[in-house]
CSV table of C-alpha atoms in Angstrom, one decimal:
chain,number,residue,atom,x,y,z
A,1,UNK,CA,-25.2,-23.3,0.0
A,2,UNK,CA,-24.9,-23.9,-3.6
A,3,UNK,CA,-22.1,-23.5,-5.6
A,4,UNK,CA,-23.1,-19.8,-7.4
A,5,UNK,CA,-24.1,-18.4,-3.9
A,6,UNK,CA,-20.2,-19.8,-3.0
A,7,UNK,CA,-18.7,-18.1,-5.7
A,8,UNK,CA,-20.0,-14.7,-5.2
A,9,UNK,CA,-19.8,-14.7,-1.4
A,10,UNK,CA,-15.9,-15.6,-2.3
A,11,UNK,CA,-15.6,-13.3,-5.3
A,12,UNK,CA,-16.5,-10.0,-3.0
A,13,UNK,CA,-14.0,-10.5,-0.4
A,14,UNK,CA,-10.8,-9.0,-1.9
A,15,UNK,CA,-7.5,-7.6,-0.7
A,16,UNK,CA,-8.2,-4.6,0.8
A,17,UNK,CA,-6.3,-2.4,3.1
A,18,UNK,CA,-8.5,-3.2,5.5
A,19,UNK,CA,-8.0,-7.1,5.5
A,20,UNK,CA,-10.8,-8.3,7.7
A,21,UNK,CA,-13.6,-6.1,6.3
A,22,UNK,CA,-13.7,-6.9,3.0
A,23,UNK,CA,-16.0,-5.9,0.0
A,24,UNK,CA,-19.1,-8.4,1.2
A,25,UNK,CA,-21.6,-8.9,-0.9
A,26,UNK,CA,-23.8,-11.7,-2.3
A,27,UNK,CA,-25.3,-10.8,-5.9
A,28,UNK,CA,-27.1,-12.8,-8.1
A,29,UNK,CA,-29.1,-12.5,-11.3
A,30,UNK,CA,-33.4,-12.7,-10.6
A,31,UNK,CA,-34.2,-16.2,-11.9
A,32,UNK,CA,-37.4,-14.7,-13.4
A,33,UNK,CA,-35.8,-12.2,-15.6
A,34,UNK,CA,-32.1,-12.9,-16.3
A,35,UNK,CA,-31.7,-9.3,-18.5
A,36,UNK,CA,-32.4,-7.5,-15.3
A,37,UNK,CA,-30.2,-5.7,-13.3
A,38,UNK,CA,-28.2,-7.7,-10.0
A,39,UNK,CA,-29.9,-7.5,-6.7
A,40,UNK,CA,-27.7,-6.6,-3.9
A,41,UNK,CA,-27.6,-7.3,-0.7
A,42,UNK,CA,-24.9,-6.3,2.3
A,43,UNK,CA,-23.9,-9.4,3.8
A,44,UNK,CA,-20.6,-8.4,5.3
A,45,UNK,CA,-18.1,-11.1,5.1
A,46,UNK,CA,-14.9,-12.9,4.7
A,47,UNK,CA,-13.9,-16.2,3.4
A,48,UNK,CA,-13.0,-17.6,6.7
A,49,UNK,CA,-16.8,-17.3,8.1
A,50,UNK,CA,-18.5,-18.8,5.2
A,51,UNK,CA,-15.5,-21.5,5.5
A,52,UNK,CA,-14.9,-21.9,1.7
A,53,UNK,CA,-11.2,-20.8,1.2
A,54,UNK,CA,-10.6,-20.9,-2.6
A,55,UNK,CA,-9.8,-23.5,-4.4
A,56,UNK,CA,-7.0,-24.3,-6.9
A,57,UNK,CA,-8.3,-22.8,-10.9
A,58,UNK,CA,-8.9,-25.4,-13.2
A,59,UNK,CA,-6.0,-26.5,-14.9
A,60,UNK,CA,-8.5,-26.8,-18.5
A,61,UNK,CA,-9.3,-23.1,-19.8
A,62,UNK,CA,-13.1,-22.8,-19.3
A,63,UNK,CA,-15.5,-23.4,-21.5
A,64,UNK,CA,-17.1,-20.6,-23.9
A,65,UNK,CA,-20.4,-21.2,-24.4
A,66,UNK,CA,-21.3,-18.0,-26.3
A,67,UNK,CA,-24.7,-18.6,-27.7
A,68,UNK,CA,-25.8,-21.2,-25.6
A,69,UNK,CA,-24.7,-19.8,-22.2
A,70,UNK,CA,-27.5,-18.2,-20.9
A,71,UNK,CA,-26.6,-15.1,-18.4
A,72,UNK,CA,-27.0,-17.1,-15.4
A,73,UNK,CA,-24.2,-18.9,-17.1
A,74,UNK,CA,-22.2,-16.1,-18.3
A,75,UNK,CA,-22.5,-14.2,-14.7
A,76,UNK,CA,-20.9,-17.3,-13.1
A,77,UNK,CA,-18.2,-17.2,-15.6
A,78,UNK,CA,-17.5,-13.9,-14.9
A,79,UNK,CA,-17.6,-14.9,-10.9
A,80,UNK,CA,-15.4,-17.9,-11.1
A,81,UNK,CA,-12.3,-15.6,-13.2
A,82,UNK,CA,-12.4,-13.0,-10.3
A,83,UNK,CA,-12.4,-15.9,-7.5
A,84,UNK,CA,-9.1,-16.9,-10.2
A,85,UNK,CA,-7.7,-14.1,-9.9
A,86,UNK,CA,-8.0,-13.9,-6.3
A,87,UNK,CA,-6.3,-17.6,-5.9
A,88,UNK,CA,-3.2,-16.4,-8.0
A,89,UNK,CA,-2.6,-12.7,-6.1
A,90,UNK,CA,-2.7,-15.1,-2.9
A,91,UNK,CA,0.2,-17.2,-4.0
A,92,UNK,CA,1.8,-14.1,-5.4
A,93,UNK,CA,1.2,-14.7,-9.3
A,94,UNK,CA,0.7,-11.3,-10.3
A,95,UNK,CA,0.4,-11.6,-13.8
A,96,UNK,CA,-2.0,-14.8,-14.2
A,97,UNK,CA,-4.0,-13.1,-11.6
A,98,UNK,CA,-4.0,-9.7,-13.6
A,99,UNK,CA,-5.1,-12.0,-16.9
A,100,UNK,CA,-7.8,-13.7,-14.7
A,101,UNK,CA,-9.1,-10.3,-13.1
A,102,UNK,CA,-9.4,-8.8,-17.0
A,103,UNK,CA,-11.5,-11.9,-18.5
A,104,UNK,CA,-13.8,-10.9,-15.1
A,105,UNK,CA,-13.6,-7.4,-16.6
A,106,UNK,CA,-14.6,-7.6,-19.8
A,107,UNK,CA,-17.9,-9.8,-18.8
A,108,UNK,CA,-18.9,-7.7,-15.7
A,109,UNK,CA,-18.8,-4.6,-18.4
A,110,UNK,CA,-20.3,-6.4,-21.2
A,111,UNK,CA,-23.7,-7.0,-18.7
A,112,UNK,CA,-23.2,-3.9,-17.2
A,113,UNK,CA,-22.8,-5.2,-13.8
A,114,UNK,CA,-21.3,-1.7,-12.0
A,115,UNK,CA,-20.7,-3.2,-8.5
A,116,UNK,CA,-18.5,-6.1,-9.5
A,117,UNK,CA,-17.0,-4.3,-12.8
A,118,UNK,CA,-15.6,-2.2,-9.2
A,119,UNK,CA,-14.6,-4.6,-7.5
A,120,UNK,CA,-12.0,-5.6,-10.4
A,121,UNK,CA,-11.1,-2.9,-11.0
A,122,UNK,CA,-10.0,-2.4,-7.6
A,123,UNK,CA,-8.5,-5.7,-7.5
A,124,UNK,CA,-6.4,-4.7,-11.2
A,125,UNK,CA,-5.1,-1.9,-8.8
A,126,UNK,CA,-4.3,-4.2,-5.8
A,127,UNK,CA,-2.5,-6.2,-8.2
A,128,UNK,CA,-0.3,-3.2,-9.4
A,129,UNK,CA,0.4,-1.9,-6.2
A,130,UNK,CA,2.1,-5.3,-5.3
A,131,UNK,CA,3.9,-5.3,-8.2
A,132,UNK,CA,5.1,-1.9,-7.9
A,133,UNK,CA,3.3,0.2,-10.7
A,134,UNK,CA,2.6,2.8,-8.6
A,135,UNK,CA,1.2,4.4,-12.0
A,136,UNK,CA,-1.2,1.8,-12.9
A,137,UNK,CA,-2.3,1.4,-9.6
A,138,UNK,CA,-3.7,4.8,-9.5
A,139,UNK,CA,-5.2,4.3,-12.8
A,140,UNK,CA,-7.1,1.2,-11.7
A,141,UNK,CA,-7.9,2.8,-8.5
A,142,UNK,CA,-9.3,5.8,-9.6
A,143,UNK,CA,-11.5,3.6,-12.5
A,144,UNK,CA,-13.1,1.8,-9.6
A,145,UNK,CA,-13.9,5.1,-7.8
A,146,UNK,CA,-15.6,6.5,-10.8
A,147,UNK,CA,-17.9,3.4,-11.6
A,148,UNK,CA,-18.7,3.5,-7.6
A,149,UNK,CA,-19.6,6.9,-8.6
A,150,UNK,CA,-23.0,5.5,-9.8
A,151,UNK,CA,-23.7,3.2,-6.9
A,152,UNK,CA,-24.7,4.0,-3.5
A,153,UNK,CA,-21.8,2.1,-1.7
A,154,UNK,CA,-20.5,5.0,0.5
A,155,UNK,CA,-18.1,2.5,2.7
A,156,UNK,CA,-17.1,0.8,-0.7
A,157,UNK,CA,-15.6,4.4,-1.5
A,158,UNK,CA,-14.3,4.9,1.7
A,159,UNK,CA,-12.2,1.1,1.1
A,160,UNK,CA,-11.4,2.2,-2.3
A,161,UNK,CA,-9.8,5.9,-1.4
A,162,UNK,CA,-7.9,4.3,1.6
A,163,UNK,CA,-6.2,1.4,-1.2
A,164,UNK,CA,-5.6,4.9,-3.5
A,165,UNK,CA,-4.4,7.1,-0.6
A,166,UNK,CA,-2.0,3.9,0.2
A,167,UNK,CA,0.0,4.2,-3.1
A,168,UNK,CA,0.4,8.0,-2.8
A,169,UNK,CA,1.8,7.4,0.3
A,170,UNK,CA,4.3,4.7,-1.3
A,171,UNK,CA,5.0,7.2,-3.8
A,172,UNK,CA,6.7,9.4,-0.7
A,173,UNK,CA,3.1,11.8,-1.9
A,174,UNK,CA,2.1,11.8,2.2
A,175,UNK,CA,0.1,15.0,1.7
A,176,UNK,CA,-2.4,13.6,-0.6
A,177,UNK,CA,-2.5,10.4,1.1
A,178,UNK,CA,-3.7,12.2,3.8
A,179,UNK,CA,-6.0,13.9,2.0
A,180,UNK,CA,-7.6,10.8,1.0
A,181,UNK,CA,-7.6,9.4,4.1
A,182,UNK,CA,-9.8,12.0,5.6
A,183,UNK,CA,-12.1,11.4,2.8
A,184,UNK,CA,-12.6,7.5,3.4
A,185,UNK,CA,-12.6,8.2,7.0
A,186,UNK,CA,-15.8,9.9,7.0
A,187,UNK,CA,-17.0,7.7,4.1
A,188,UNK,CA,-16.3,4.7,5.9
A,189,UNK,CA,-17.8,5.7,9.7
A,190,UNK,CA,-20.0,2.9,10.8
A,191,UNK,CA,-18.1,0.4,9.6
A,192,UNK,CA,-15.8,-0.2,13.0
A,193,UNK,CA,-13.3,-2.6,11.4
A,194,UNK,CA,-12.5,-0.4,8.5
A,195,UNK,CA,-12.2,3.0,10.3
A,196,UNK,CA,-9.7,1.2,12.6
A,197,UNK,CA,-7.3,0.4,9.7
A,198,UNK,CA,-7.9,3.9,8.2
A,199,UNK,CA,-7.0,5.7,11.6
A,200,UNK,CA,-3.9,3.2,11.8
A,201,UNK,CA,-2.2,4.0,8.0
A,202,UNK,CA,-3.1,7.5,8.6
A,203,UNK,CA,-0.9,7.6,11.6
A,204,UNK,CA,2.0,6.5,10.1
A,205,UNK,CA,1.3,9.2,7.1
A,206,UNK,CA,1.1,12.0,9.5
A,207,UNK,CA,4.5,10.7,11.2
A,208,UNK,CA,6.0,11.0,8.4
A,209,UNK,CA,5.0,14.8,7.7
A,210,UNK,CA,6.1,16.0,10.9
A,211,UNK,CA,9.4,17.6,10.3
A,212,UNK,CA,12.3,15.9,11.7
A,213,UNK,CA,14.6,17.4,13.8
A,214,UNK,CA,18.1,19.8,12.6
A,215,UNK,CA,21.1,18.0,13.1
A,216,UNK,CA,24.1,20.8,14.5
A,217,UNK,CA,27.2,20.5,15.2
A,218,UNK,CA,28.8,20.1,18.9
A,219,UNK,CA,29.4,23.4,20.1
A,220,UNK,CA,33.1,23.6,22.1
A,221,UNK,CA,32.1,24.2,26.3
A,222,UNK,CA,33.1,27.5,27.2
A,223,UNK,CA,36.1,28.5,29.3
A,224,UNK,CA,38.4,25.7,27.9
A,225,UNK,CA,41.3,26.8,25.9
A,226,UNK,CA,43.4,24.6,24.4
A,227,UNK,CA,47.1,25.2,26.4
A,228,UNK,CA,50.0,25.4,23.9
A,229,UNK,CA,52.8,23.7,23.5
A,230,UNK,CA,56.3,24.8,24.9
A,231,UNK,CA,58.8,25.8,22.3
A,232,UNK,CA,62.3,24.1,22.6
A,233,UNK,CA,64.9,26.5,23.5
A,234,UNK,CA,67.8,27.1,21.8
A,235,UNK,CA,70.8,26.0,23.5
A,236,UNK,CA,74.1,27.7,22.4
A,237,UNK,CA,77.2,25.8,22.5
A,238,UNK,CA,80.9,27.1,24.0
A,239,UNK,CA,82.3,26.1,20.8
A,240,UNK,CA,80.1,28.6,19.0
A,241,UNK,CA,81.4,31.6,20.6
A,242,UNK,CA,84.2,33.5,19.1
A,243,UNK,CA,86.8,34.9,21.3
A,244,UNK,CA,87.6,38.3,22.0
A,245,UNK,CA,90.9,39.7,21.5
C-alpha cells in the first residue's frame, strides 16, 4: 500500500458520533488526467483495520511547491493537513488542529474536491463542539451538509445530521435534536453500526423530553390532631385573701 493510498484511507476516518463507522473512503486523482474530477469508491473503514494509526506531523512546515507541484502533488498536500489535523484533535490540540483542518480547506475548495472539502468541514465542526462553540459548530456543521448536498452520499448525511443534532442537544435544544435524529436515522438505514449509535443518542434525547415528575408537599394523615398542652392553674395563696369583718 503506498503512502498516498495511506493517507487517504487515514484522512476519511474522522471523529464522528458514530466512532467505529467512520467516513471511509479512498479517493484519488486518475493518473491519466490529473484536472479531472476524484474517483470514489466506498471502502468502509477505520484506522485500526488498515493498521496505520497516525503519525506525529512533521515538526518542518511543509513544503510549497506552487508552480511546480503538480495536482497529484497538491491533492496529497491537502490529504496529509487533514490527517494533521486529525493527529492534533486526538491529543486534544484544538487549535493547531483547527489551523491544520483550514490549510486542508482551502486546497480541497481550490480543486473543487466536494467530498473531502465535507469531510473538513465536518471535522472544523467536530473541533468546535469539543471546544464548546456550540455556535460555530453548527455553522461548520451545517456547511458540510450543504456541500453533501451535491453528492450522492446519503449515509454521509445521515453521520453529518446525527454530529448537528448532537450539539442541539448540548445546547439543552432536545426538540430539534430529535428532529434531526429522525432524519439521519432513515438516511443512514443500511449502515448497522451507524443506526445503532443514532438509536442510542436519540434515547437519551427523548429521556430528557419526557416530563419529569411534580414534587408536593407531604400531606398530614387524617384523624391525627395535635393534643394541646395543659394550661397551669392558678394557685391562690391564704395570704391573698382579705378578711371579712
Amino acid at each position: 500500500m503506498n503512502g498516498f493510498l495511506k493517507a487517504s484511507l487515514v484522512c476519511l476516518s474522522l471523529p464522528m458520533v458514530v466512532a467505529t463507522a467512520a467516513i471511509g473512503a479512498l479517493v484519488s486523482l486518475p493518473p491519466e488526467d490529473p484536472t479531472t474530477q476524484a474517483v470514489t469508491t466506498i471502502q468502509p473503514t477505520t484506522l485500526t483495520t488498515i493498521g496505520q494509526p497516525l503519525t506525529v506531523p512533521a515538526s518542518a512546515p511543509k513544503p510549497k511547491l506552487e508552480i511546480q507541484q503538480t495536482h497529484q502533488e497538491r491533492f496529497n498536500e491537502g490529504l496529509s493537513y487533514v490527517q494533521d489535523g486529525e493527529w492534533f484533535a486526538q491529543k486534544g490540540q484544538l487549535t493547531e488542529s483547527r489551523t491544520q483542518y483550514k490549510k486542508a480547506l482551502e486546497i480541497m475548495r481550490d480543486m473543487d474536491q466536494k467530498q473531502l472539502e465535507s469531510v473538513v468541514l465536518n471535522g472544523l465542526g467536530q473541533n468546535y463542539k469539543d471546544a464548546k462553540n456550540y455556535a460555530l459548530a453548527i455553522n461548520y456543521y451545517e456547511e458540510a451538509l450543504s456541500v453533501n448536498e451535491t453528492l450522492n452520499r446519503p449515509t454521509d448525511r445521515g453521520r453529518m445530521l446525527a454530529n448537528l443534532a448532537e450539539v442541539y442537544s448540548l445546547q439543552k435544544n432536545h426538540k430539534q435534536s430529535l428532529t434531526l435524529y429522525r432524519q439521519a436515522l432513515d438516511l443512514a438505514e443500511g449502515d448497522v453500526d451507524t443506526v445503532a449509535s443514532i438509536r442510542q443518542q436519540m434515547t437519551h434525547v427523548e429521556l430528557a423530553l419526557q416530563p419529569k415528575p411534580k414534587q408536593t408537599q407531604p400531606k398530614q394523615p387524617q384523624g391525627t390532631t395535635i393534643a394541646k398542652q395543659p394550661q397551669p392553674q392558678k394557685v391562690q395563696t391564704r395570704s391573698s385573701q382579705r378578711s371579712i369583718g
